Short mmCIF file of C-alpha atoms in Angstrom, two decimals:
data_model
loop_
_atom_site.label_atom_id
_atom_site.label_comp_id
_atom_site.label_asym_id
_atom_site.label_seq_id
_atom_site.Cartn_x
_atom_site.Cartn_y
_atom_site.Cartn_z
CA ARG A 1141 43.79 -9.05 0.31
CA ILE A 1142 42.14 -11.17 3.01
CA LEU A 1143 43.47 -14.73 3.14
CA ARG A 1144 41.26 -16.03 5.92
CA VAL A 1145 38.97 -14.86 8.69
CA PRO A 1146 40.34 -15.45 12.19
CA GLU A 1147 38.17 -17.14 14.83
CA GLN A 1148 35.49 -18.36 12.41
CA GLU A 1149 33.82 -20.54 15.02
CA GLY A 1150 30.47 -19.05 15.96
CA MET A 1151 30.40 -16.87 12.84
CA GLU A 1152 27.94 -19.00 10.88
CA PRO A 1153 25.22 -17.04 9.09
CA ALA A 1154 22.11 -16.48 11.17
CA GLU A 1155 19.10 -18.48 10.10
CA GLY A 1156 16.09 -16.27 9.53
CA ARG A 1157 12.51 -17.13 10.35
CA VAL A 1158 10.37 -16.83 7.21
CA GLU A 1159 6.61 -16.30 7.43
CA THR A 1160 3.99 -15.27 4.90
CA TYR A 1161 0.81 -13.22 5.03
CA LYS A 1162 -1.59 -12.94 2.08
CA GLY A 1163 1.19 -13.83 -0.35
CA LEU A 1164 3.76 -11.43 1.10
CA ILE A 1165 6.99 -12.98 2.34
CA PHE A 1166 8.62 -11.72 5.54
CA ALA A 1167 11.99 -12.73 7.02
CA ASN A 1168 13.22 -11.96 10.51
CA TRP A 1169 16.65 -12.65 12.00
CA ASP A 1170 15.73 -11.67 15.56
CA GLU A 1171 15.25 -14.88 17.56
CA ASN A 1172 13.37 -12.96 20.26
CA ALA A 1173 10.90 -11.24 17.93
CA VAL A 1174 7.21 -12.03 18.14
CA ASP A 1175 5.64 -14.06 15.33
CA LEU A 1176 4.47 -12.24 12.20
CA ASP A 1177 0.76 -12.53 13.03
CA THR A 1178 1.29 -10.86 16.40
CA TYR A 1179 3.59 -8.21 14.92
CA LEU A 1180 1.11 -7.22 12.20
CA GLY A 1181 -1.71 -7.05 14.75
CA GLU A 1182 -4.28 -4.38 13.89
CA ALA A 1183 -2.58 -3.63 10.57
CA LYS A 1184 -3.91 -6.91 9.12
CA PHE A 1185 -7.37 -5.35 8.80
CA TYR A 1186 -6.00 -2.71 6.41
CA MET A 1187 -3.69 -5.12 4.61
CA ASP A 1188 -6.63 -7.43 3.95
CA HIS A 1189 -8.48 -4.59 2.24
CA MET A 1190 -5.57 -4.14 -0.15
CA LEU A 1191 -4.43 -7.74 -0.58
CA ASP A 1192 -7.53 -9.89 -0.09
CA ARG A 1193 -10.46 -7.87 -1.43
CA THR A 1194 -11.56 -10.74 -3.70
CA GLU A 1195 -11.13 -14.50 -3.70
CA ALA A 1196 -8.73 -14.05 -6.65
CA GLY A 1197 -6.13 -12.60 -4.26
CA THR A 1198 -3.26 -10.40 -5.37
CA GLU A 1199 -0.72 -10.90 -8.13
CA ALA A 1200 2.71 -9.33 -7.88
CA ILE A 1201 3.91 -7.93 -11.18
CA PRO A 1202 7.71 -7.94 -11.45
CA GLY A 1203 9.83 -4.92 -12.15
CA VAL A 1204 11.10 -1.86 -10.36
CA GLN A 1205 10.15 1.78 -10.66
CA LYS A 1206 12.35 4.36 -8.98
CA TRP A 1207 11.62 8.03 -8.52
CA VAL A 1208 13.66 10.90 -7.13
CA ILE A 1209 11.41 13.60 -5.78
CA PRO A 1210 12.84 16.82 -4.36
CA CYS A 1211 10.99 17.14 -1.06
CA ASN A 1212 11.52 17.46 2.66
CA TRP A 1213 11.55 14.52 5.10
CA LYS A 1214 7.87 14.89 6.01
CA PHE A 1215 6.73 13.90 2.53
CA ALA A 1216 8.44 10.49 2.71
CA ALA A 1217 7.47 9.92 6.35
CA GLU A 1218 3.79 10.49 5.60
CA GLN A 1219 3.93 8.51 2.37
CA PHE A 1220 5.29 5.44 4.16
CA CYS A 1221 2.29 5.60 6.48
CA SER A 1222 -0.33 6.11 3.76
CA ASP A 1223 -0.70 6.48 0.04
CA MET A 1224 -2.46 9.78 0.03
CA TYR A 1225 0.08 11.71 -2.07
CA HIS A 1226 0.77 8.93 -4.54
CA ALA A 1227 -1.58 8.93 -7.52
CA GLY A 1228 -3.04 12.40 -7.34
CA THR A 1229 0.06 14.47 -6.83
CA THR A 1230 3.21 12.59 -7.78
CA SER A 1231 4.08 9.57 -9.88
CA HIS A 1232 0.80 8.94 -11.69
CA LEU A 1233 -0.53 12.46 -12.13
CA SER A 1234 0.57 12.89 -15.76
CA GLY A 1235 -0.99 9.54 -16.70
CA ILE A 1236 -4.20 10.48 -14.93
CA LEU A 1237 -4.39 13.83 -16.69
CA ALA A 1238 -3.67 12.27 -20.09
CA GLY A 1239 -6.46 9.74 -19.65
CA LEU A 1240 -9.19 12.14 -18.60
CA PRO A 1241 -12.27 12.49 -20.79
CA GLU A 1242 -11.92 15.39 -23.24
CA ASP A 1243 -15.14 17.02 -22.05
CA LEU A 1244 -13.99 17.18 -18.42
CA GLU A 1245 -13.14 20.66 -17.19
CA MET A 1246 -9.95 20.75 -15.13
CA ALA A 1247 -11.71 23.08 -12.68
CA ASP A 1248 -14.09 20.22 -11.87
CA LEU A 1249 -11.23 17.87 -11.04
CA ALA A 1250 -10.23 18.72 -7.51
CA PRO A 1251 -8.09 16.19 -5.69
CA PRO A 1252 -9.73 14.64 -2.65
CA THR A 1253 -9.20 16.57 0.56
CA VAL A 1254 -10.97 14.47 3.19
CA GLY A 1255 -9.32 11.33 4.44
CA LYS A 1256 -8.45 9.24 7.42
CA GLN A 1257 -5.12 8.12 8.81
CA TYR A 1258 -4.62 5.06 10.96
CA ARG A 1259 -1.75 4.29 13.30
CA ALA A 1260 -1.52 1.01 15.19
CA SER A 1261 -1.05 1.19 18.93
CA TRP A 1262 2.43 -0.39 18.53
CA GLY A 1263 4.78 -1.70 15.87
CA GLY A 1264 4.95 1.44 13.72
CA HIS A 1265 2.15 0.36 11.37
CA GLY A 1266 -0.02 2.93 9.68
CA SER A 1267 -2.14 3.66 6.65
CA GLY A 1268 -4.12 6.46 5.12
CA PHE A 1269 -6.89 6.77 2.59
CA TYR A 1270 -9.27 9.31 1.14
CA VAL A 1271 -12.98 9.09 1.78
CA GLY A 1272 -15.98 10.77 0.26
CA ASP A 1273 -15.60 12.78 -2.93
CA PRO A 1274 -15.35 10.33 -5.87
CA ILE A 1275 -14.66 12.96 -8.59
CA LEU A 1276 -11.05 11.87 -9.18
CA MET A 1277 -12.02 8.19 -9.25
CA LEU A 1278 -14.89 8.99 -11.64
CA ALA A 1279 -12.56 10.91 -13.92
CA ILE A 1280 -10.00 8.11 -14.01
CA MET A 1281 -12.24 5.06 -14.21
CA GLY A 1282 -15.54 6.37 -15.49
CA PRO A 1283 -18.97 6.00 -13.90
CA LYS A 1284 -19.50 2.28 -14.60
CA VAL A 1285 -16.24 1.09 -13.05
CA THR A 1286 -16.52 3.53 -10.13
CA SER A 1287 -20.06 2.35 -9.44
CA TYR A 1288 -18.97 -1.30 -9.68
CA TRP A 1289 -16.18 -0.82 -7.11
CA THR A 1290 -18.05 1.50 -4.73
CA GLU A 1291 -21.70 0.45 -4.93
CA GLY A 1292 -22.04 -2.65 -7.07
CA PRO A 1293 -21.16 -6.34 -6.91
CA ALA A 1294 -17.45 -5.84 -6.18
CA SER A 1295 -18.23 -3.61 -3.21
CA GLU A 1296 -20.84 -6.06 -1.92
CA LYS A 1297 -18.44 -9.02 -2.25
CA ALA A 1298 -15.67 -7.10 -0.48
CA ALA A 1299 -18.01 -6.12 2.37
CA GLU A 1300 -19.12 -9.74 2.73
CA ARG A 1301 -15.54 -11.03 2.60
CA LEU A 1302 -13.90 -8.42 4.82
CA GLY A 1303 -16.75 -7.48 7.13
#
C-alpha cells in the first residue's frame, strides 16, 4: 500500500493544449509540438471532404462498435490510412448484401477495384478512396440517391464549397 509519493514537487500533471478542427477535438501534451493547423497540413483537404461537405457539418453519434478480425498486420496498417476495406469487405458487408434489391444478380455486384491512396509529405497522414465504378454505391443507395450525391445538387454544392 502506498502511503505517499516522495518528492512530489515538479510532479504536477502536464497541461495539454486543446485545439479543434471541424468539430474534432485534439489534445497534445508536447510543449514543443507545432499547432494543430500546421500538423494537419495537407490532410485538411481530405478531412474537409469527409467532415465539411455541406453547411450542416458533421454530427457525432455516440456509442462504440468493436470488431476482432483475424488478419495480418498489413490489413490494419492500410485500413488506418484509408477506408478501402471497410464497407465492402468487412464490417458492413452483411448489411449491404441484405439490403440489395431482390432483382440484382450477385455476379453484377463486383466491389470497386480502382482507387487512389494519398500520403502527406510528413506527419503520417494518409487516406484512400475508390473512384470510378459506381455499381456498389448504386446497389446500396439506388439510382436516385447515387445520382444526387455524384451528379446532382449535393455534388454541385460540395464542389462549390470545397473547390
